[in-house]
Amino acid sequence: GVGCDIGTSNIVVSRQKIDGTFENRYHRNMLYQLDVSDEATDLLQRSDYLYVQVGNIYYVVGEDALRLVNAIGRGEIIRPMKDGILNPSLKESSELLFYIIKAVVGDPIVENESLRFTIPANPVDKNLDNLFHQMLLNSFFTKMGYDAKPINEAMAIIYDCNPVTKDGTQLTGIGLSCGAGMSNCALSMKGLELMSFSITKSGDYIDEMVSKVTGTQSNRIVTIKEKTLDLNVDN
């Protein structure tokens, strides 16, 4: 079976191997846009960057996108997803997201291999509905040959961590998932989802606010945060 966390910033895939251990893979869910030109074509063909062409635009994909935008020093990262769901301002968002997913997930090992993918709860601070996002992902995984079903990402935390009440009731408690696009919360009783919600003021929002205060591009903020920030240090 396969577990797939479709995050705004990263896509993470876990697959159980024959010996019972798990293989985990992840890929940054981000793009850097270059207009098709002789210079851009030469750059991409001479490099080992992962990219895809859509019409008259090259999209450099994943970690390569972050490295390239930081090296060039101009432009911004593009996300196929925004606020936890497909980016409505990018018309090619589903096509580009599916390109990334297929590269990370790969083909089923057996026919109708079981796959569970995460979806966010609808947010309470913005008028968004995850139904279209969920249906597109389900259809895409099914076409790839998987037996795919969605799971609320905060409930996935509960199934993994198994919170237990003082009287010994398992899978009962609150699950929190703090991602780039959304922070998700779910209340579980004996493994049943009683309620869930999300807010869009999450990792990307924090990066944007830091960018405004410091005058540093948000993609640089991501790199600094991941490589040098240590919350255990008092300063």
mmCIF file of C-alpha atoms in Angstrom:
data_model
loop_
_atom_site.group_PDB
_atom_site.id
_atom_site.type_symbol
_atom_site.label_atom_id
_atom_site.label_comp_id
_atom_site.label_asym_id
_atom_site.label_seq_id
_atom_site.Cartn_x
_atom_site.Cartn_y
_atom_site.Cartn_z
ATOM 1 C CA GLY A 1 0.000 0.000 0.000
ATOM 2 C CA VAL A 2 0.927 3.653 -0.483
ATOM 3 C CA GLY A 3 0.364 6.736 1.645
ATOM 4 C CA CYS A 4 0.589 10.115 -0.084
ATOM 5 C CA ASP A 5 0.554 13.480 1.667
ATOM 6 C CA ILE A 6 -0.317 16.113 -0.946
ATOM 7 C CA GLY A 7 0.996 19.226 0.755
ATOM 8 C CA THR A 8 1.155 22.798 -0.478
ATOM 9 C CA SER A 9 4.934 22.870 0.000
ATOM 10 C CA ASN A 10 5.934 19.199 -0.193
ATOM 11 C CA ILE A 11 4.559 15.931 -1.515
ATOM 12 C CA VAL A 12 5.538 12.988 0.689
ATOM 13 C CA VAL A 13 5.043 9.345 -0.282
ATOM 14 C CA SER A 14 5.430 6.308 1.965
ATOM 15 C CA ARG A 15 5.313 2.759 0.609
ATOM 16 C CA GLN A 16 5.605 -0.444 2.626
ATOM 17 C CA LYS A 17 8.194 -2.876 1.320
ATOM 18 C CA ILE A 18 8.117 -6.661 1.341
ATOM 19 C CA ASP A 19 10.184 -6.841 4.553
ATOM 20 C CA GLY A 20 7.648 -4.635 6.389
ATOM 21 C CA THR A 21 9.794 -1.509 6.494
ATOM 22 C CA PHE A 22 8.760 1.732 4.816
ATOM 23 C CA GLU A 23 10.384 3.693 2.028
ATOM 24 C CA ASN A 24 9.712 7.431 2.205
ATOM 25 C CA ARG A 25 10.162 9.878 -0.651
ATOM 26 C CA TYR A 26 9.419 13.571 -0.861
ATOM 27 C CA HIS A 27 9.433 16.253 -3.501
ATOM 28 C CA ARG A 28 8.979 20.006 -3.194
ATOM 29 C CA ASN A 29 5.641 21.050 -4.614
ATOM 30 C CA MET A 30 6.931 24.194 -6.308
ATOM 31 C CA LEU A 31 7.854 25.559 -9.734
ATOM 32 C CA TYR A 32 9.995 28.282 -11.282
ATOM 33 C CA GLN A 33 8.766 29.759 -14.549
ATOM 34 C CA LEU A 34 10.974 30.572 -17.545
ATOM 35 C CA ASP A 35 9.771 31.803 -20.914
ATOM 36 C CA VAL A 36 10.824 29.510 -23.747
ATOM 37 C CA SER A 37 13.871 31.069 -25.427
ATOM 38 C CA ASP A 38 17.190 29.968 -26.878
ATOM 39 C CA GLU A 39 18.956 31.016 -23.664
ATOM 40 C CA ALA A 40 16.507 29.168 -21.384
ATOM 41 C CA THR A 41 16.608 26.058 -23.575
ATOM 42 C CA ASP A 42 20.403 26.066 -23.514
ATOM 43 C CA LEU A 43 20.458 26.508 -19.723
ATOM 44 C CA LEU A 44 18.062 23.637 -19.083
ATOM 45 C CA GLN A 45 19.651 21.266 -21.581
ATOM 46 C CA ARG A 46 23.116 21.828 -20.109
ATOM 47 C CA SER A 47 21.911 21.338 -16.539
ATOM 48 C CA ASP A 48 20.351 18.423 -14.697
ATOM 49 C CA TYR A 49 17.290 20.451 -13.675
ATOM 50 C CA LEU A 50 13.961 18.630 -13.691
ATOM 51 C CA TYR A 51 11.549 20.627 -15.850
ATOM 52 C CA VAL A 52 8.460 20.383 -18.020
ATOM 53 C CA GLN A 53 7.310 22.535 -20.938
ATOM 54 C CA VAL A 54 3.703 23.723 -21.116
ATOM 55 C CA GLY A 55 3.027 25.825 -24.196
ATOM 56 C CA ASN A 56 5.585 28.631 -24.366
ATOM 57 C CA ILE A 57 6.700 28.266 -20.746
ATOM 58 C CA TYR A 58 9.276 26.059 -19.043
ATOM 59 C CA TYR A 59 8.495 25.075 -15.464
ATOM 60 C CA VAL A 60 11.509 23.977 -13.397
ATOM 61 C CA VAL A 61 10.180 21.548 -10.804
ATOM 62 C CA GLY A 62 10.785 20.840 -7.120
ATOM 63 C CA GLU A 63 14.074 21.436 -5.289
ATOM 64 C CA ASP A 64 15.610 22.585 -8.574
ATOM 65 C CA ALA A 65 13.074 25.426 -8.720
ATOM 66 C CA LEU A 66 14.114 26.722 -5.294
ATOM 67 C CA ARG A 67 17.820 26.462 -6.104
ATOM 68 C CA LEU A 68 17.408 28.245 -9.436
ATOM 69 C CA VAL A 69 15.337 31.159 -8.154
ATOM 70 C CA ASN A 70 17.813 31.732 -5.308
ATOM 71 C CA ALA A 71 20.754 31.569 -7.735
ATOM 72 C CA ILE A 72 19.194 33.983 -10.235
ATOM 73 C CA GLY A 73 18.034 36.320 -7.492
ATOM 74 C CA ARG A 74 14.820 37.462 -9.119
ATOM 75 C CA GLY A 75 11.327 36.161 -9.632
ATOM 76 C CA GLU A 76 9.216 34.115 -7.258
ATOM 77 C CA ILE A 77 8.374 30.466 -6.746
ATOM 78 C CA ILE A 78 5.040 29.305 -8.202
ATOM 79 C CA ARG A 79 2.945 26.757 -6.340
ATOM 80 C CA PRO A 80 0.525 24.343 -8.073
ATOM 81 C CA MET A 81 -1.357 24.492 -4.760
ATOM 82 C CA LYS A 82 -2.368 27.415 -2.581
ATOM 83 C CA ASP A 83 -4.030 27.355 0.845
ATOM 84 C CA GLY A 84 -3.999 23.559 0.823
ATOM 85 C CA ILE A 85 -5.837 23.032 -2.498
ATOM 86 C CA LEU A 86 -5.205 23.526 -6.223
ATOM 87 C CA ASN A 87 -4.093 27.064 -7.019
ATOM 88 C CA PRO A 88 -7.054 28.749 -8.782
ATOM 89 C CA SER A 89 -4.841 31.529 -10.170
ATOM 90 C CA LEU A 90 -2.689 29.032 -12.121
ATOM 91 C CA LYS A 91 -4.749 27.486 -14.915
ATOM 92 C CA GLU A 92 -2.210 24.686 -15.475
ATOM 93 C CA SER A 93 -2.139 23.866 -11.738
ATOM 94 C CA SER A 94 -3.678 20.399 -11.975
ATOM 95 C CA GLU A 95 -1.522 19.379 -14.950
ATOM 96 C CA LEU A 96 1.665 20.489 -13.207
ATOM 97 C CA LEU A 97 0.665 18.967 -9.862
ATOM 98 C CA PHE A 98 -0.064 15.626 -11.516
ATOM 99 C CA TYR A 99 3.337 15.714 -13.236
ATOM 100 C CA ILE A 100 5.029 16.062 -9.854
ATOM 101 C CA ILE A 101 2.844 13.438 -8.172
ATOM 102 C CA LYS A 102 3.450 10.837 -10.884
ATOM 103 C CA ALA A 103 7.212 11.364 -10.673
ATOM 104 C CA VAL A 104 7.194 10.792 -6.900
ATOM 105 C CA VAL A 105 4.519 8.095 -6.508
ATOM 106 C CA GLY A 106 5.319 5.960 -9.563
ATOM 107 C CA ASP A 107 3.217 3.115 -10.920
ATOM 108 C CA PRO A 108 1.345 0.561 -8.765
ATOM 109 C CA ILE A 109 3.366 -2.505 -7.779
ATOM 110 C CA VAL A 110 0.277 -4.722 -7.977
ATOM 111 C CA GLU A 111 -3.075 -4.244 -9.692
ATOM 112 C CA ASN A 112 -5.372 -1.826 -7.813
ATOM 113 C CA GLU A 113 -2.746 -1.221 -5.132
ATOM 114 C CA SER A 114 -4.265 0.534 -2.136
ATOM 115 C CA LEU A 115 -3.439 4.251 -1.890
ATOM 116 C CA ARG A 116 -4.587 6.804 0.670
ATOM 117 C CA PHE A 117 -4.031 10.507 0.051
ATOM 118 C CA THR A 118 -4.479 13.413 2.422
ATOM 119 C CA ILE A 119 -6.985 16.207 2.010
ATOM 120 C CA PRO A 120 -7.471 19.287 4.199
ATOM 121 C CA ALA A 121 -10.675 20.198 5.989
ATOM 122 C CA ASN A 122 -12.522 23.236 4.697
ATOM 123 C CA PRO A 123 -11.100 26.406 6.296
ATOM 124 C CA VAL A 124 -13.033 28.577 8.733
ATOM 125 C CA ASP A 125 -11.206 31.794 7.773
ATOM 126 C CA LYS A 126 -11.693 31.671 3.993
ATOM 127 C CA ASN A 127 -14.510 30.699 1.630
ATOM 128 C CA LEU A 128 -12.914 27.594 0.098
ATOM 129 C CA ASP A 129 -14.263 24.107 -0.644
ATOM 130 C CA ASN A 130 -11.927 21.115 -1.017
ATOM 131 C CA LEU A 131 -14.444 18.938 -2.933
ATOM 132 C CA PHE A 132 -13.151 19.755 -6.439
ATOM 133 C CA HIS A 133 -9.550 19.292 -5.286
ATOM 134 C CA GLN A 134 -10.435 15.934 -3.720
ATOM 135 C CA MET A 135 -12.320 14.671 -6.794
ATOM 136 C CA LEU A 136 -9.477 15.605 -9.171
ATOM 137 C CA LEU A 137 -6.888 13.807 -7.057
ATOM 138 C CA ASN A 138 -9.088 10.745 -6.676
ATOM 139 C CA SER A 139 -9.675 10.586 -10.429
ATOM 140 C CA PHE A 140 -5.971 11.016 -11.175
ATOM 141 C CA PHE A 141 -4.834 8.236 -8.816
ATOM 142 C CA THR A 142 -7.560 5.924 -10.148
ATOM 143 C CA LYS A 143 -6.369 6.494 -13.719
ATOM 144 C CA MET A 144 -2.842 5.632 -12.565
ATOM 145 C CA GLY A 145 -4.207 2.229 -11.496
ATOM 146 C CA TYR A 146 -4.555 2.692 -7.734
ATOM 147 C CA ASP A 147 -7.447 1.941 -5.398
ATOM 148 C CA ALA A 148 -7.419 5.488 -4.031
ATOM 149 C CA LYS A 149 -9.346 7.005 -1.137
ATOM 150 C CA PRO A 150 -8.945 10.369 0.656
ATOM 151 C CA ILE A 151 -8.222 10.862 4.345
ATOM 152 C CA ASN A 152 -8.334 14.021 6.422
ATOM 153 C CA GLU A 153 -4.709 14.901 7.163
ATOM 154 C CA ALA A 154 -5.296 15.704 10.840
ATOM 155 C CA MET A 155 -7.031 12.324 11.251
ATOM 156 C CA ALA A 156 -3.955 10.691 9.689
ATOM 157 C CA ILE A 157 -1.956 12.125 12.620
ATOM 158 C CA ILE A 158 -4.404 10.511 15.058
ATOM 159 C CA TYR A 159 -4.257 7.123 13.322
ATOM 160 C CA ASP A 160 -0.465 7.260 13.489
ATOM 161 C CA CYS A 161 0.001 8.563 17.033
ATOM 162 C CA ASN A 162 -3.037 6.831 18.639
ATOM 163 C CA PRO A 163 -3.880 9.287 21.445
ATOM 164 C CA VAL A 164 -5.382 7.507 24.487
ATOM 165 C CA THR A 165 -7.647 9.049 27.130
ATOM 166 C CA LYS A 166 -7.083 8.574 30.858
ATOM 167 C CA ASP A 167 -9.651 5.762 30.922
ATOM 168 C CA GLY A 168 -7.789 3.919 28.155
ATOM 169 C CA THR A 169 -9.964 4.813 25.148
ATOM 170 C CA GLN A 170 -7.729 4.598 22.086
ATOM 171 C CA LEU A 171 -7.695 6.843 18.986
ATOM 172 C CA THR A 172 -9.462 9.558 20.984
ATOM 173 C CA GLY A 173 -8.196 13.110 21.070
ATOM 174 C CA ILE A 174 -7.250 16.074 18.896
ATOM 175 C CA GLY A 175 -4.970 15.848 15.861
ATOM 176 C CA LEU A 176 -3.108 18.891 14.517
ATOM 177 C CA SER A 177 -1.310 19.119 11.184
ATOM 178 C CA CYS A 178 0.606 22.357 10.556
ATOM 179 C CA GLY A 179 1.576 22.708 6.912
ATOM 180 C CA ALA A 180 2.531 25.457 4.487
ATOM 181 C CA GLY A 181 -0.920 26.191 3.091
ATOM 182 C CA MET A 182 -3.144 25.276 6.029
ATOM 183 C CA SER A 183 -3.153 24.202 9.641
ATOM 184 C CA ASN A 184 -5.642 21.351 10.141
ATOM 185 C CA CYS A 185 -7.427 20.215 13.285
ATOM 186 C CA ALA A 186 -9.591 17.131 13.855
ATOM 187 C CA LEU A 187 -11.437 15.778 16.912
ATOM 188 C CA SER A 188 -11.576 11.989 17.067
ATOM 189 C CA MET A 189 -13.575 9.588 19.238
ATOM 190 C CA LYS A 190 -12.457 5.944 19.006
ATOM 191 C CA GLY A 191 -11.090 6.610 15.519
ATOM 192 C CA LEU A 192 -14.234 8.358 14.284
ATOM 193 C CA GLU A 193 -13.919 11.934 13.024
ATOM 194 C CA LEU A 194 -16.371 14.017 15.047
ATOM 195 C CA MET A 195 -15.398 17.370 13.585
ATOM 196 C CA SER A 196 -12.589 18.975 11.626
ATOM 197 C CA PHE A 197 -11.580 22.397 10.336
ATOM 198 C CA SER A 198 -8.567 24.261 9.031
ATOM 199 C CA ILE A 199 -7.162 27.788 8.925
ATOM 200 C CA THR A 200 -5.115 29.277 6.075
ATOM 201 C CA LYS A 201 -2.833 31.342 8.330
ATOM 202 C CA SER A 202 -0.042 28.772 8.285
ATOM 203 C CA GLY A 203 3.554 28.381 7.089
ATOM 204 C CA ASP A 204 3.280 30.314 3.817
ATOM 205 C CA TYR A 205 1.470 33.150 5.585
ATOM 206 C CA ILE A 206 4.257 33.377 8.169
ATOM 207 C CA ASP A 207 6.885 33.438 5.387
ATOM 208 C CA GLU A 208 4.988 36.231 3.609
ATOM 209 C CA MET A 209 4.799 38.330 6.786
ATOM 210 C CA VAL A 210 8.532 37.835 7.474
ATOM 211 C CA SER A 211 9.245 38.801 3.856
ATOM 212 C CA LYS A 212 7.300 42.045 4.248
ATOM 213 C CA VAL A 213 9.056 42.971 7.488
ATOM 214 C CA THR A 214 12.585 42.128 6.332
ATOM 215 C CA GLY A 215 12.327 43.027 2.639
ATOM 216 C CA THR A 216 13.657 39.574 1.730
ATOM 217 C CA GLN A 217 12.012 37.472 -0.960
ATOM 218 C CA SER A 218 9.822 34.717 0.471
ATOM 219 C CA ASN A 219 11.745 31.979 -1.348
ATOM 220 C CA ARG A 220 14.904 33.132 0.468
ATOM 221 C CA ILE A 221 12.969 33.067 3.725
ATOM 222 C CA VAL A 222 12.141 29.386 3.079
ATOM 223 C CA THR A 223 15.819 28.523 2.594
ATOM 224 C CA ILE A 224 16.974 30.484 5.654
ATOM 225 C CA LYS A 225 14.217 28.974 7.805
ATOM 226 C CA GLU A 226 14.999 25.402 6.813
ATOM 227 C CA LYS A 227 18.797 25.608 6.942
ATOM 228 C CA THR A 228 19.638 27.972 9.791
ATOM 229 C CA LEU A 229 16.616 28.489 12.058
ATOM 230 C CA ASP A 230 16.873 26.624 15.365
ATOM 231 C CA LEU A 231 13.912 27.145 17.692
ATOM 232 C CA ASN A 232 15.838 25.507 20.539
ATOM 233 C CA VAL A 233 18.293 28.408 20.693
ATOM 234 C CA ASP A 234 17.425 31.414 22.869
ATOM 235 C CA ASN A 235 18.495 34.696 21.319
#
